[in-house]
PDB file of C-alpha atoms in Angstrom:
ATOM      1  CA  MET A 173     -34.816  20.293  47.905  1.00 51.00           C
ATOM      2  CA  ASP A 174     -34.699  16.553  47.401  1.00 50.00           C
ATOM      3  CA  LEU A 175     -31.455  14.932  46.115  1.00 51.00           C
ATOM      4  CA  THR A 176     -33.408  13.122  43.409  1.00 51.00           C
ATOM      5  CA  THR A 177     -34.445  16.417  41.845  1.00 52.00           C
ATOM      6  CA  ILE A 178     -31.811  17.939  39.609  1.00 54.00           C
ATOM      7  CA  LEU A 179     -32.200  21.445  38.355  1.00 55.00           C
ATOM      8  CA  ILE A 180     -30.173  22.357  35.291  1.00 55.00           C
ATOM      9  CA  PRO A 181     -29.607  26.064  34.747  1.00 59.00           C
ATOM     10  CA  SER A 182     -30.791  27.299  31.351  1.00 61.00           C
ATOM     11  CA  GLU A 183     -27.284  28.560  30.462  1.00 64.00           C
ATOM     12  CA  LEU A 184     -25.829  25.075  31.016  1.00 58.00           C
ATOM     13  CA  LEU A 185     -28.626  23.560  28.955  1.00 54.00           C
ATOM     14  CA  ARG A 186     -27.875  25.966  26.068  1.00 63.00           C
ATOM     15  CA  SER A 187     -24.149  25.092  26.233  1.00 63.00           C
ATOM     16  CA  TYR A 188     -24.956  21.395  26.176  1.00 62.00           C
ATOM     17  CA  PHE A 189     -27.241  21.931  23.166  1.00 60.00           C
ATOM     18  CA  LYS A 190     -24.469  23.819  21.316  1.00 65.00           C
ATOM     19  CA  ILE A 191     -22.011  20.980  21.936  1.00 69.00           C
ATOM     20  CA  VAL A 192     -24.470  18.355  20.695  1.00 59.00           C
ATOM     21  CA  LEU A 193     -25.245  20.483  17.628  1.00 58.00           C
ATOM     22  CA  PHE A 194     -21.518  20.931  16.889  1.00 62.00           C
ATOM     23  CA  PHE A 195     -20.802  17.192  17.005  1.00 59.00           C
ATOM     24  CA  THR A 196     -23.877  16.384  14.931  1.00 61.00           C
ATOM     25  CA  CYS A 197     -22.805  18.849  12.235  1.00 55.00           C
ATOM     26  CA  SER A 198     -19.246  17.496  12.369  1.00 57.00           C
ATOM     27  CA  LEU A 199     -20.508  14.009  11.649  1.00 56.00           C
ATOM     28  CA  CYS A 200     -22.230  15.348   8.546  1.00 55.00           C
ATOM     29  CA  VAL A 201     -19.244  17.362   7.289  1.00 53.00           C
ATOM     30  CA  LEU A 202     -16.230  15.149   8.105  1.00 55.00           C
ATOM     31  CA  PRO A 203     -17.077  12.272   5.741  1.00 55.00           C
ATOM     32  CA  GLY A 204     -16.799  14.796   2.904  1.00 53.00           C
ATOM     33  CA  CYS A 205     -13.229  15.586   3.931  1.00 54.00           C
ATOM     34  CA  SER A 206     -12.359  11.906   3.894  1.00 53.00           C
ATOM     35  CA  SER A 207     -13.875  11.494   0.448  1.00 54.00           C
ATOM     36  CA  GLU A 208     -11.700  14.291  -0.947  1.00 56.00           C
ATOM     37  CA  LYS A 209      -8.591  12.634   0.480  1.00 59.00           C
ATOM     38  CA  ASN A 210      -9.582   9.287  -1.051  1.00 64.00           C
ATOM     39  CA  THR A 211     -10.080  10.971  -4.434  1.00 70.00           C
ATOM     40  CA  SER A 212      -6.623  12.519  -4.125  1.00 72.00           C
ATOM     41  CA  ASN A 213      -5.111   9.120  -3.234  1.00 81.00           C
ATOM     42  CA  ARG A 214      -6.823   7.476  -6.219  1.00 84.00           C
ATOM     43  CA  THR A 215      -5.521  10.199  -8.541  1.00 86.00           C
ATOM     44  CA  GLU A 216      -1.987   9.789  -7.198  1.00 85.00           C
ATOM     45  CA  SER A 217      -2.272   6.009  -7.503  1.00 84.00           C
ATOM     46  CA  ARG A 218      -3.315   6.284 -11.161  1.00 88.00           C
ATOM     47  CA  LYS A 219      -0.363   8.604 -11.848  1.00 90.00           C
ATOM     48  CA  ILE A 220       2.054   6.086 -10.349  1.00 87.00           C
ATOM     49  CA  ASP A 221       0.471   3.234 -12.315  1.00 87.00           C
ATOM     50  CA  SER A 222       0.822   5.240 -15.540  1.00 90.00           C
ATOM     51  CA  LEU A 223       4.576   5.631 -14.917  1.00 92.00           C
ATOM     52  CA  ILE A 224       5.261   1.921 -14.371  1.00 94.00           C
ATOM     53  CA  ARG A 225       6.666   0.371 -17.534  1.00 95.00           C
ATOM     54  CA  VAL A 226       6.639  -3.264 -18.606  1.00 96.00           C
ATOM     55  CA  GLN A 227       9.178  -4.447 -21.139  1.00 97.00           C
ATOM     56  CA  LYS A 228       8.844  -7.932 -22.578  1.00 97.00           C
ATOM     57  CA  LEU A 229      12.374  -9.330 -22.864  1.00 96.00           C
ATOM     58  CA  ASN A 230      11.331 -12.631 -24.449  1.00 96.00           C
ATOM     59  CA  ASP A 231       8.450 -15.123 -24.223  1.00 95.00           C
ATOM     60  CA  ARG A 232       9.252 -15.965 -20.601  1.00 97.00           C
ATOM     61  CA  SER A 233      10.841 -12.819 -19.149  1.00 98.00           C
ATOM     62  CA  ILE A 234       9.719  -9.276 -18.399  1.00 97.00           C
ATOM     63  CA  LEU A 235      11.238  -6.175 -16.833  1.00 96.00           C
ATOM     64  CA  VAL A 236       8.927  -4.008 -14.723  1.00 95.00           C
ATOM     65  CA  ASN A 237      10.242  -0.593 -13.737  1.00 92.00           C
ATOM     66  CA  PHE A 238       9.334   2.732 -12.197  1.00 91.00           C
ATOM     67  CA  GLY A 239      12.155   5.176 -12.866  1.00 88.00           C
ATOM     68  CA  TYR A 240      15.385   3.552 -11.685  1.00 86.00           C
ATOM     69  CA  ASP A 241      13.562   0.899  -9.647  1.00 87.00           C
ATOM     70  CA  ALA A 242      13.396  -2.303 -11.702  1.00 89.00           C
ATOM     71  CA  VAL A 243      12.194  -5.842 -11.080  1.00 92.00           C
ATOM     72  CA  SER A 244      12.699  -8.735 -13.481  1.00 94.00           C
ATOM     73  CA  ALA A 245      10.454 -11.778 -13.638  1.00 96.00           C
ATOM     74  CA  ILE A 246      10.951 -15.128 -15.324  1.00 97.00           C
ATOM     75  CA  ASN A 247       8.047 -17.446 -16.051  1.00 98.00           C
ATOM     76  CA  THR A 248       9.323 -21.000 -15.475  1.00 96.00           C
ATOM     77  CA  GLU A 249       7.508 -24.335 -15.548  1.00 96.00           C
ATOM     78  CA  GLN A 250       7.777 -24.543 -11.740  1.00 95.00           C
ATOM     79  CA  GLY A 251       6.588 -20.966 -11.084  1.00 94.00           C
ATOM     80  CA  ILE A 252       7.584 -17.327 -11.287  1.00 95.00           C
ATOM     81  CA  VAL A 253      11.099 -16.253 -10.317  1.00 93.00           C
ATOM     82  CA  VAL A 254      11.559 -12.584  -9.416  1.00 92.00           C
ATOM     83  CA  ILE A 255      14.946 -10.880  -9.543  1.00 91.00           C
ATOM     84  CA  ASP A 256      15.153  -8.044  -6.997  1.00 86.00           C
ATOM     85  CA  ALA A 257      12.054  -7.080  -5.051  1.00 82.00           C
ATOM     86  CA  GLY A 258      11.920  -3.322  -5.445  1.00 82.00           C
ATOM     87  CA  ILE A 259      12.333  -0.243  -3.320  1.00 83.00           C
ATOM     88  CA  SER A 260       9.004  -0.124  -1.474  1.00 81.00           C
ATOM     89  CA  THR A 261       6.194  -2.430  -0.483  1.00 81.00           C
ATOM     90  CA  GLY A 262       3.728  -0.185  -2.311  1.00 85.00           C
ATOM     91  CA  LEU A 263       5.561  -0.409  -5.628  1.00 87.00           C
ATOM     92  CA  THR A 264       6.375  -4.069  -5.148  1.00 87.00           C
ATOM     93  CA  SER A 265       2.704  -4.939  -4.648  1.00 89.00           C
ATOM     94  CA  ARG A 266       1.947  -3.139  -7.923  1.00 92.00           C
ATOM     95  CA  TYR A 267       4.776  -4.988  -9.669  1.00 93.00           C
ATOM     96  CA  LYS A 268       3.438  -8.276  -8.334  1.00 93.00           C
ATOM     97  CA  LYS A 269      -0.029  -7.612  -9.789  1.00 95.00           C
ATOM     98  CA  ILE A 270       1.500  -6.654 -13.136  1.00 96.00           C
ATOM     99  CA  ILE A 271       3.636  -9.802 -13.217  1.00 96.00           C
ATOM    100  CA  GLN A 272       0.618 -11.957 -12.356  1.00 96.00           C
ATOM    101  CA  LYS A 273      -1.375 -10.323 -15.141  1.00 97.00           C
ATOM    102  CA  GLU A 274       1.434 -10.667 -17.701  1.00 97.00           C
ATOM    103  CA  PHE A 275       2.091 -14.337 -16.948  1.00 98.00           C
ATOM    104  CA  ARG A 276      -1.536 -15.211 -16.096  1.00 97.00           C
ATOM    105  CA  ARG A 277      -0.462 -17.014 -12.935  1.00 97.00           C
ATOM    106  CA  ASP A 278       0.419 -16.203  -9.328  1.00 94.00           C
ATOM    107  CA  ASP A 279       2.752 -18.935  -8.129  1.00 94.00           C
ATOM    108  CA  PHE A 280       5.901 -17.064  -7.145  1.00 92.00           C
ATOM    109  CA  ILE A 281       8.601 -19.535  -6.122  1.00 90.00           C
ATOM    110  CA  TYR A 282      11.811 -17.519  -5.699  1.00 87.00           C
ATOM    111  CA  VAL A 283      13.065 -13.982  -5.201  1.00 85.00           C
ATOM    112  CA  ILE A 284      16.708 -13.580  -6.149  1.00 85.00           C
ATOM    113  CA  ASN A 285      18.445 -10.616  -4.546  1.00 81.00           C
ATOM    114  CA  THR A 286      21.382  -9.426  -6.636  1.00 81.00           C
ATOM    115  CA  HIS A 287      22.912  -7.313  -3.856  1.00 73.00           C
ATOM    116  CA  GLY A 288      22.226  -5.710  -0.504  1.00 69.00           C
ATOM    117  CA  HIS A 289      21.028  -2.246  -1.451  1.00 67.00           C
ATOM    118  CA  HIS A 290      17.603  -1.245  -0.115  1.00 64.00           C
ATOM    119  CA  ASP A 291      16.194  -0.811  -3.622  1.00 58.00           C
ATOM    120  CA  HIS A 292      16.693  -4.528  -4.185  1.00 59.00           C
ATOM    121  CA  ASN A 293      15.704  -6.077  -0.878  1.00 59.00           C
ATOM    122  CA  ASN A 294      13.577  -3.639   1.083  1.00 56.00           C
ATOM    123  CA  CYS A 295      10.311  -5.464   0.491  1.00 56.00           C
ATOM    124  CA  TYR A 296      10.579  -9.063   1.522  1.00 58.00           C
ATOM    125  CA  SER A 297      11.105  -9.101   5.252  1.00 57.00           C
ATOM    126  CA  GLN A 298       9.536 -12.572   5.503  1.00 58.00           C
ATOM    127  CA  ALA A 299      11.952 -14.137   3.055  1.00 62.00           C
ATOM    128  CA  ILE A 300      13.534 -17.462   3.864  1.00 62.00           C
ATOM    129  CA  CYS A 301      17.231 -17.185   3.152  1.00 63.00           C
ATOM    130  CA  PHE A 302      20.632 -18.582   4.006  1.00 62.00           C
ATOM    131  CA  GLN A 303      21.906 -17.560   7.438  1.00 62.00           C
ATOM    132  CA  ASN A 304      24.729 -15.372   6.128  1.00 60.00           C
ATOM    133  CA  THR A 305      22.223 -13.565   3.906  1.00 55.00           C
ATOM    134  CA  ALA A 306      19.818 -13.070   6.817  1.00 53.00           C
ATOM    135  CA  ASP A 307      22.653 -11.595   8.894  1.00 59.00           C
ATOM    136  CA  PHE A 308      23.593  -9.253   6.056  1.00 53.00           C
ATOM    137  CA  ILE A 309      20.051  -8.034   5.388  1.00 52.00           C
TER     138      ILE A 309
END
């Protein structure tokens, strides 16, 4: 027998075929699983959005809250000032969109942190702050 001739036993060929068939079927089925997860995430996202409340305090100030997590925003001539950033980056990004929509602008100039608890400062890791504040956070 010549080394260039390769004989593949029929049993090995059937096993190879089964493996190829399995992966081909998996490629057809798995995207459906992902779609279901995305639908679940969208449903959960809508539920969260429905629980976020916006209270207009006056012509230039609003309070945005989700349960006990609250963020205040003041619309100034120079830009938007936010008081406390919120408990999570996910909620804070939602708050930011709401504030932008309410004030019809997106120029945030300051975030004022009232104290060091995580529900007030957990979301702005790139903040520029005084050295003693940076050491504390």
